[in-house]
Coordinates of C-alpha atoms and ligand atoms in Angstrom, one line a residue:
X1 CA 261.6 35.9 31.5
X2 CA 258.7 34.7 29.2
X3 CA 257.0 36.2 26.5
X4 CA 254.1 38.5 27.7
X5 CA 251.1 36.5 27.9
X6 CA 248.3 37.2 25.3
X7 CA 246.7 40.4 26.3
X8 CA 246.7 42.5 22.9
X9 CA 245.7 45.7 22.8
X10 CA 242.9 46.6 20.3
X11 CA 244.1 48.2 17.2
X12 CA 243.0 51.6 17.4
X13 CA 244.0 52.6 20.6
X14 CA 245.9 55.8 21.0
X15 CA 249.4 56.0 22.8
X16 CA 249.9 59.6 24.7
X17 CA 252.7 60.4 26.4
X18 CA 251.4 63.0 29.4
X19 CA 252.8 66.6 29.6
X20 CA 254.6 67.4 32.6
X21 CA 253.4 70.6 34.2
X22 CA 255.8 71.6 36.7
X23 CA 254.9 73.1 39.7
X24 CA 253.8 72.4 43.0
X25 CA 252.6 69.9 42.6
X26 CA 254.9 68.4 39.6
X27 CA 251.9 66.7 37.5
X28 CA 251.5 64.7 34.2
X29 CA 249.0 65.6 32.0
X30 CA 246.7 64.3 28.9
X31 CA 248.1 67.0 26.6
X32 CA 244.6 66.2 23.7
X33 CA 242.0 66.3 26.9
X34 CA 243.6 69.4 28.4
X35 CA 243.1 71.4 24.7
X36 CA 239.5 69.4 24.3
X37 CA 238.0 69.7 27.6
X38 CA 239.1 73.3 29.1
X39 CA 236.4 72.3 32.2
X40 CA 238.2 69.1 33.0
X41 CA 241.6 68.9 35.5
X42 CA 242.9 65.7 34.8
X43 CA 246.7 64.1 36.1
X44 CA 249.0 61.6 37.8
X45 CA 251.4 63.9 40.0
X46 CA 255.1 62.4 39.9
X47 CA 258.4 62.8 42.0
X48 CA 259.6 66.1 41.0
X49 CA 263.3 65.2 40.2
X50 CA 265.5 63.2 41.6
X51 CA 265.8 65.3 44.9
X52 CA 261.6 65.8 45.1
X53 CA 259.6 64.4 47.5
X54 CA 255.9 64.1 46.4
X55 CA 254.8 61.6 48.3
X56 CA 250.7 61.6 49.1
X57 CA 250.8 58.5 51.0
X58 CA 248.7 58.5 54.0
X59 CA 249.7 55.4 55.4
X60 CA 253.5 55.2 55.0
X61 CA 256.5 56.3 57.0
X62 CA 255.7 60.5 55.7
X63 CA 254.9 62.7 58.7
X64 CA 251.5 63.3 58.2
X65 CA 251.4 67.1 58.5
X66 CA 254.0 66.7 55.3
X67 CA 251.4 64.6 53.5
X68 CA 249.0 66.8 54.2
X69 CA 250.5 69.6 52.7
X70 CA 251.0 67.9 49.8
X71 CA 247.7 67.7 49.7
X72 CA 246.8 70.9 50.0
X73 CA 248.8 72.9 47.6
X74 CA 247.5 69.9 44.8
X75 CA 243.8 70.9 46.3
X76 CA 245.5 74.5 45.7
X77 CA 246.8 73.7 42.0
X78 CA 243.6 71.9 40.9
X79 CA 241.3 75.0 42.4
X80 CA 238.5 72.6 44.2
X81 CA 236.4 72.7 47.0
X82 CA 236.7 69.4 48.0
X83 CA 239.2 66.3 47.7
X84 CA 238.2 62.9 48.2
X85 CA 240.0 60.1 48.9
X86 CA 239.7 56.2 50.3
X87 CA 242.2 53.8 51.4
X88 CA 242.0 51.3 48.6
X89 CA 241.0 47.5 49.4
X90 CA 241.7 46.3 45.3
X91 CA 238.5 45.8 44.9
X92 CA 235.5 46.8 43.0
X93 CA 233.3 49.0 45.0
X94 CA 232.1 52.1 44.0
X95 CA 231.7 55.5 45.8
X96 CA 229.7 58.1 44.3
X97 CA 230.3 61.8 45.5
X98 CA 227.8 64.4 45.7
X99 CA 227.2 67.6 48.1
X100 CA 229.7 67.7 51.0
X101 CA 231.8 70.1 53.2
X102 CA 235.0 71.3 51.7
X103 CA 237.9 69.9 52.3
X104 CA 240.0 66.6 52.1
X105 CA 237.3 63.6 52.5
X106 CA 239.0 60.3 53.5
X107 CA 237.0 57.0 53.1
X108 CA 237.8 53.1 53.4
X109 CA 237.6 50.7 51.4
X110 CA 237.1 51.8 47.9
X111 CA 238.8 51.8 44.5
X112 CA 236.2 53.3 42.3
X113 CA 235.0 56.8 42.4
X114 CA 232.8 58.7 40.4
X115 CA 230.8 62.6 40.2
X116 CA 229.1 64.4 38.3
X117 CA 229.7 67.7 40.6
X118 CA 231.9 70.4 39.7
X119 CA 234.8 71.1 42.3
X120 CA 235.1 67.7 43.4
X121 CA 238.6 66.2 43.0
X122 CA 238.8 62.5 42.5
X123 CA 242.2 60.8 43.7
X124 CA 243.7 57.4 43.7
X125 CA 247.1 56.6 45.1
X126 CA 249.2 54.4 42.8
X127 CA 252.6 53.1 42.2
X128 CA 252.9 50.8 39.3
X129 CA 249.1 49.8 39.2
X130 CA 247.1 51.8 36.6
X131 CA 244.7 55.3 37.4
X132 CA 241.8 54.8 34.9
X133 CA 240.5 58.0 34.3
X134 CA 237.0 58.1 32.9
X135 CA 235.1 61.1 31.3
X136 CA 231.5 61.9 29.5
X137 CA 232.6 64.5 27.5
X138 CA 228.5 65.1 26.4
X139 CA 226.9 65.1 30.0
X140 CA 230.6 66.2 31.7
X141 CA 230.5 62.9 34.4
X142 CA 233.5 61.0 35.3
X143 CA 234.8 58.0 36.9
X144 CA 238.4 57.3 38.5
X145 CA 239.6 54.2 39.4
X146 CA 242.6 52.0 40.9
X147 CA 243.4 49.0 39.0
X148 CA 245.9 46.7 39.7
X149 CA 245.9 42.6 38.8
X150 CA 243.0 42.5 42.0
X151 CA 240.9 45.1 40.7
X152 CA 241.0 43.7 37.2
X153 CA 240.9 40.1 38.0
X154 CA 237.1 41.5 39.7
X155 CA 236.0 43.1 36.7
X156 CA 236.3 46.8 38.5
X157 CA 236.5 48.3 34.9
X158 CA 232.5 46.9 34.1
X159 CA 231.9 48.5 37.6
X160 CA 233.6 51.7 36.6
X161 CA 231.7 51.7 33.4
X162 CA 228.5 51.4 35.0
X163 CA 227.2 54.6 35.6
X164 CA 228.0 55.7 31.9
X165 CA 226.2 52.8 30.7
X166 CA 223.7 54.4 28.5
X167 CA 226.1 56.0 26.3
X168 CA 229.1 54.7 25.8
X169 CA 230.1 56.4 22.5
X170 CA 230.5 59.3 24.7
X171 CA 233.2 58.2 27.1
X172 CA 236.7 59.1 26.9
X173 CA 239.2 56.4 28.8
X174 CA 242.7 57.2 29.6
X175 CA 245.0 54.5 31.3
X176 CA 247.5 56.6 33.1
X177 CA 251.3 55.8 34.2
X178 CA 251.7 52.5 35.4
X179 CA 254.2 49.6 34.7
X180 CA 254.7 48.5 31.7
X181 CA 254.2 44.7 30.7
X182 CA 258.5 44.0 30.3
X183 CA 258.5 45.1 33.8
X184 CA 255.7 43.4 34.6
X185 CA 256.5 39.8 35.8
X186 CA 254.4 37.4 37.9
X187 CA 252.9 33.7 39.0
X188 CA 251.1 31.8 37.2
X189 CA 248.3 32.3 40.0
X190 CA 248.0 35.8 39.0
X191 CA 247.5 34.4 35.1
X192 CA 245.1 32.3 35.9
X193 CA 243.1 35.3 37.9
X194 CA 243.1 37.6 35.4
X195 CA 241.3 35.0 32.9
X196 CA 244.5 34.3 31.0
X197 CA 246.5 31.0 30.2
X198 CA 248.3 30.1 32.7
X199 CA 252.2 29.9 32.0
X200 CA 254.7 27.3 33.5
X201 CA 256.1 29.7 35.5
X202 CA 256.5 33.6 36.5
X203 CA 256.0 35.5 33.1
X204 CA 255.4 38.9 32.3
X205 CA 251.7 40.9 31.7
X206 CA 251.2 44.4 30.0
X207 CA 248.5 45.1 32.2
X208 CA 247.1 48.1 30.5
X209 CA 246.6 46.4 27.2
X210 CA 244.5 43.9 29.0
X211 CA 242.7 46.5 30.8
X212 CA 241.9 48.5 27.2
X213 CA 240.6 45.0 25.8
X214 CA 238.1 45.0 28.5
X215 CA 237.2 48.6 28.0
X216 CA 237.0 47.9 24.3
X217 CA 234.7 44.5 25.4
X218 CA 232.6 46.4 27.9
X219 CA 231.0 48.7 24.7
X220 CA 234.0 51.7 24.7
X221 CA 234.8 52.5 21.0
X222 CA 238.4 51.6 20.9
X223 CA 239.3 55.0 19.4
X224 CA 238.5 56.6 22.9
X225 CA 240.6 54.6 25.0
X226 CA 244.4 56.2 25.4
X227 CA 247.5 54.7 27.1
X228 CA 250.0 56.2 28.9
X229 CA 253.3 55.5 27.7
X230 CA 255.2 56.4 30.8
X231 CA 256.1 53.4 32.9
X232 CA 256.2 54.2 36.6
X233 CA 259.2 51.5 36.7
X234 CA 260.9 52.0 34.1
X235 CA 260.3 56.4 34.5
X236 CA 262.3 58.2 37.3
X237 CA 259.7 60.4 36.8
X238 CA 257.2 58.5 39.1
X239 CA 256.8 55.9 42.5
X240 CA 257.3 52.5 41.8
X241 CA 256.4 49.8 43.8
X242 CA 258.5 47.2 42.0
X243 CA 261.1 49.5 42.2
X244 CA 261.4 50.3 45.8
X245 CA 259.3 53.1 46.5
X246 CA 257.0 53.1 49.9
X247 CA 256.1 56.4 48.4
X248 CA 252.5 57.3 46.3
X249 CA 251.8 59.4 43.4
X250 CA 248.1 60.4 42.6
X251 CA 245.8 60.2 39.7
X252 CA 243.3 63.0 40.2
X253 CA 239.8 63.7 38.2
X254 CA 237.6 66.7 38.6
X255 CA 235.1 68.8 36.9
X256 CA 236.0 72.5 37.2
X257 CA 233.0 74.1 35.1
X258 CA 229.6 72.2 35.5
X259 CA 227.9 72.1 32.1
Ligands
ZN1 ZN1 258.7 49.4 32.4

């Protein structure tokens, strides 16, 4: 294995480790945004232990009356109306989510979401790529995203950024659990995608540094981006893809209290 290829992180970025809250669902929370933003339910959900079974995939091998229930006691947990979902195409397009019926809301095709409604739950199902959670702490707006090597290699974080364009200074970015860059080994094609030099051969990337140096190059003050530092690989705490798992954890996003 290679060195990991030159993807530094800015300087001033903040390393969190989430709190686990267990429960049904088990989640992982920001421990500073759940003291600094009481109207905000932010996590990744995890395993649950070595015997738990947590999966919220909706295209695996789970029964899907399991999976649903999943669902429902995290709709349960996070107290919102509605749940919205979309299979996931690592891509870049965005889906914006206003008044709708309550209930889970299952779309196609995107890996961006964003609100500015209370009681609307934004998920992304991951398992070693990263769930970007975005938040406008001044105007209470947020953003959540799926970012893998795809999604990043096509810029999804400017597109996630978009919609909090005019004020920047404002936003709050936290990189969830995902894998880390020792565990994180691949082709040169992938290199040369995400805009980086290409090595001879396979060779590891921290992805989530590189994804917080285009937060920091998009106009986010690099004192309000955070990092994770679980490792879904690495962690028995969460799915990895890397490591086996057909099973899905979820990032989730919502605004409990409108401003
Ligand atoms: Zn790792």
């Amino acid at each position: 294995m290679t060195a990991p290829a030159r993807a530094e992180a800015p300087n001033r970025m903040v390393h969190v480790r989430e709190e686990r809250l267990d429960g049904d669902p088990p989640r992982h929370v920001h421990p500073g945004w759940a003291r600094a933003y009481p109207w905000l339910v932010q996590g990744t959900t995890g395993r649950g232990g070595p015997d738990g079974d947590w999966d919220f995939g909706l295209s695996g091998a789970a029964p899907v009356g399991d999976s649903l229930r999943r669902w429902r006691l995290l709709q349960s947990a996070a107290d919102m109306d509605r749940v919205v979902h979309s299979r996931q195409a690592h891509l870049d397009r965005v889906l914006s989510h206003d008044s709708g019926p309550p209930g889970l809301a299952l779309s196609d095709g995107f890996d961006v979401h964003y609100t500015q409604r209370a009681d609307v739950l934004l998920t992304v199902s991951v398992a070693d790529c990263t769930p970007i959670f975005i938040v406008d702490c001044r105007r209470r707006r947020i953003a959540l995203l799926h970012a893998g090597w795809r999604g990043t290699a096509h810029r999804i974080i400017e597109r996630g950024l978009e919609p909090f364009a005019s004020d920047l200074a404002a936003v709050q970015v936290h990189l969830g659990p995902a894998i880390c860059g020792p565990c994180y080994e691949v082709g040169p094609e992938v290199h040369q995608a995400l805009r980086l030099p290409a090595p001879c051969g396979p060779a590891t990337i921290d992805m989530r540094s590189l994804q917080a140096r285009q937060l920091v190059e998009a106009g986010v003050p690099a004192a309000n981006v955070s990092v994770s530092r679980h490792c879904t690989r690495c962690s028995t705490d969460f799915y990895s893809h890397r490591g086996g798992d057909a099973s899905r954890q979820l990032g989730f996003l919502g605004i409990a209290e409108a401003p």
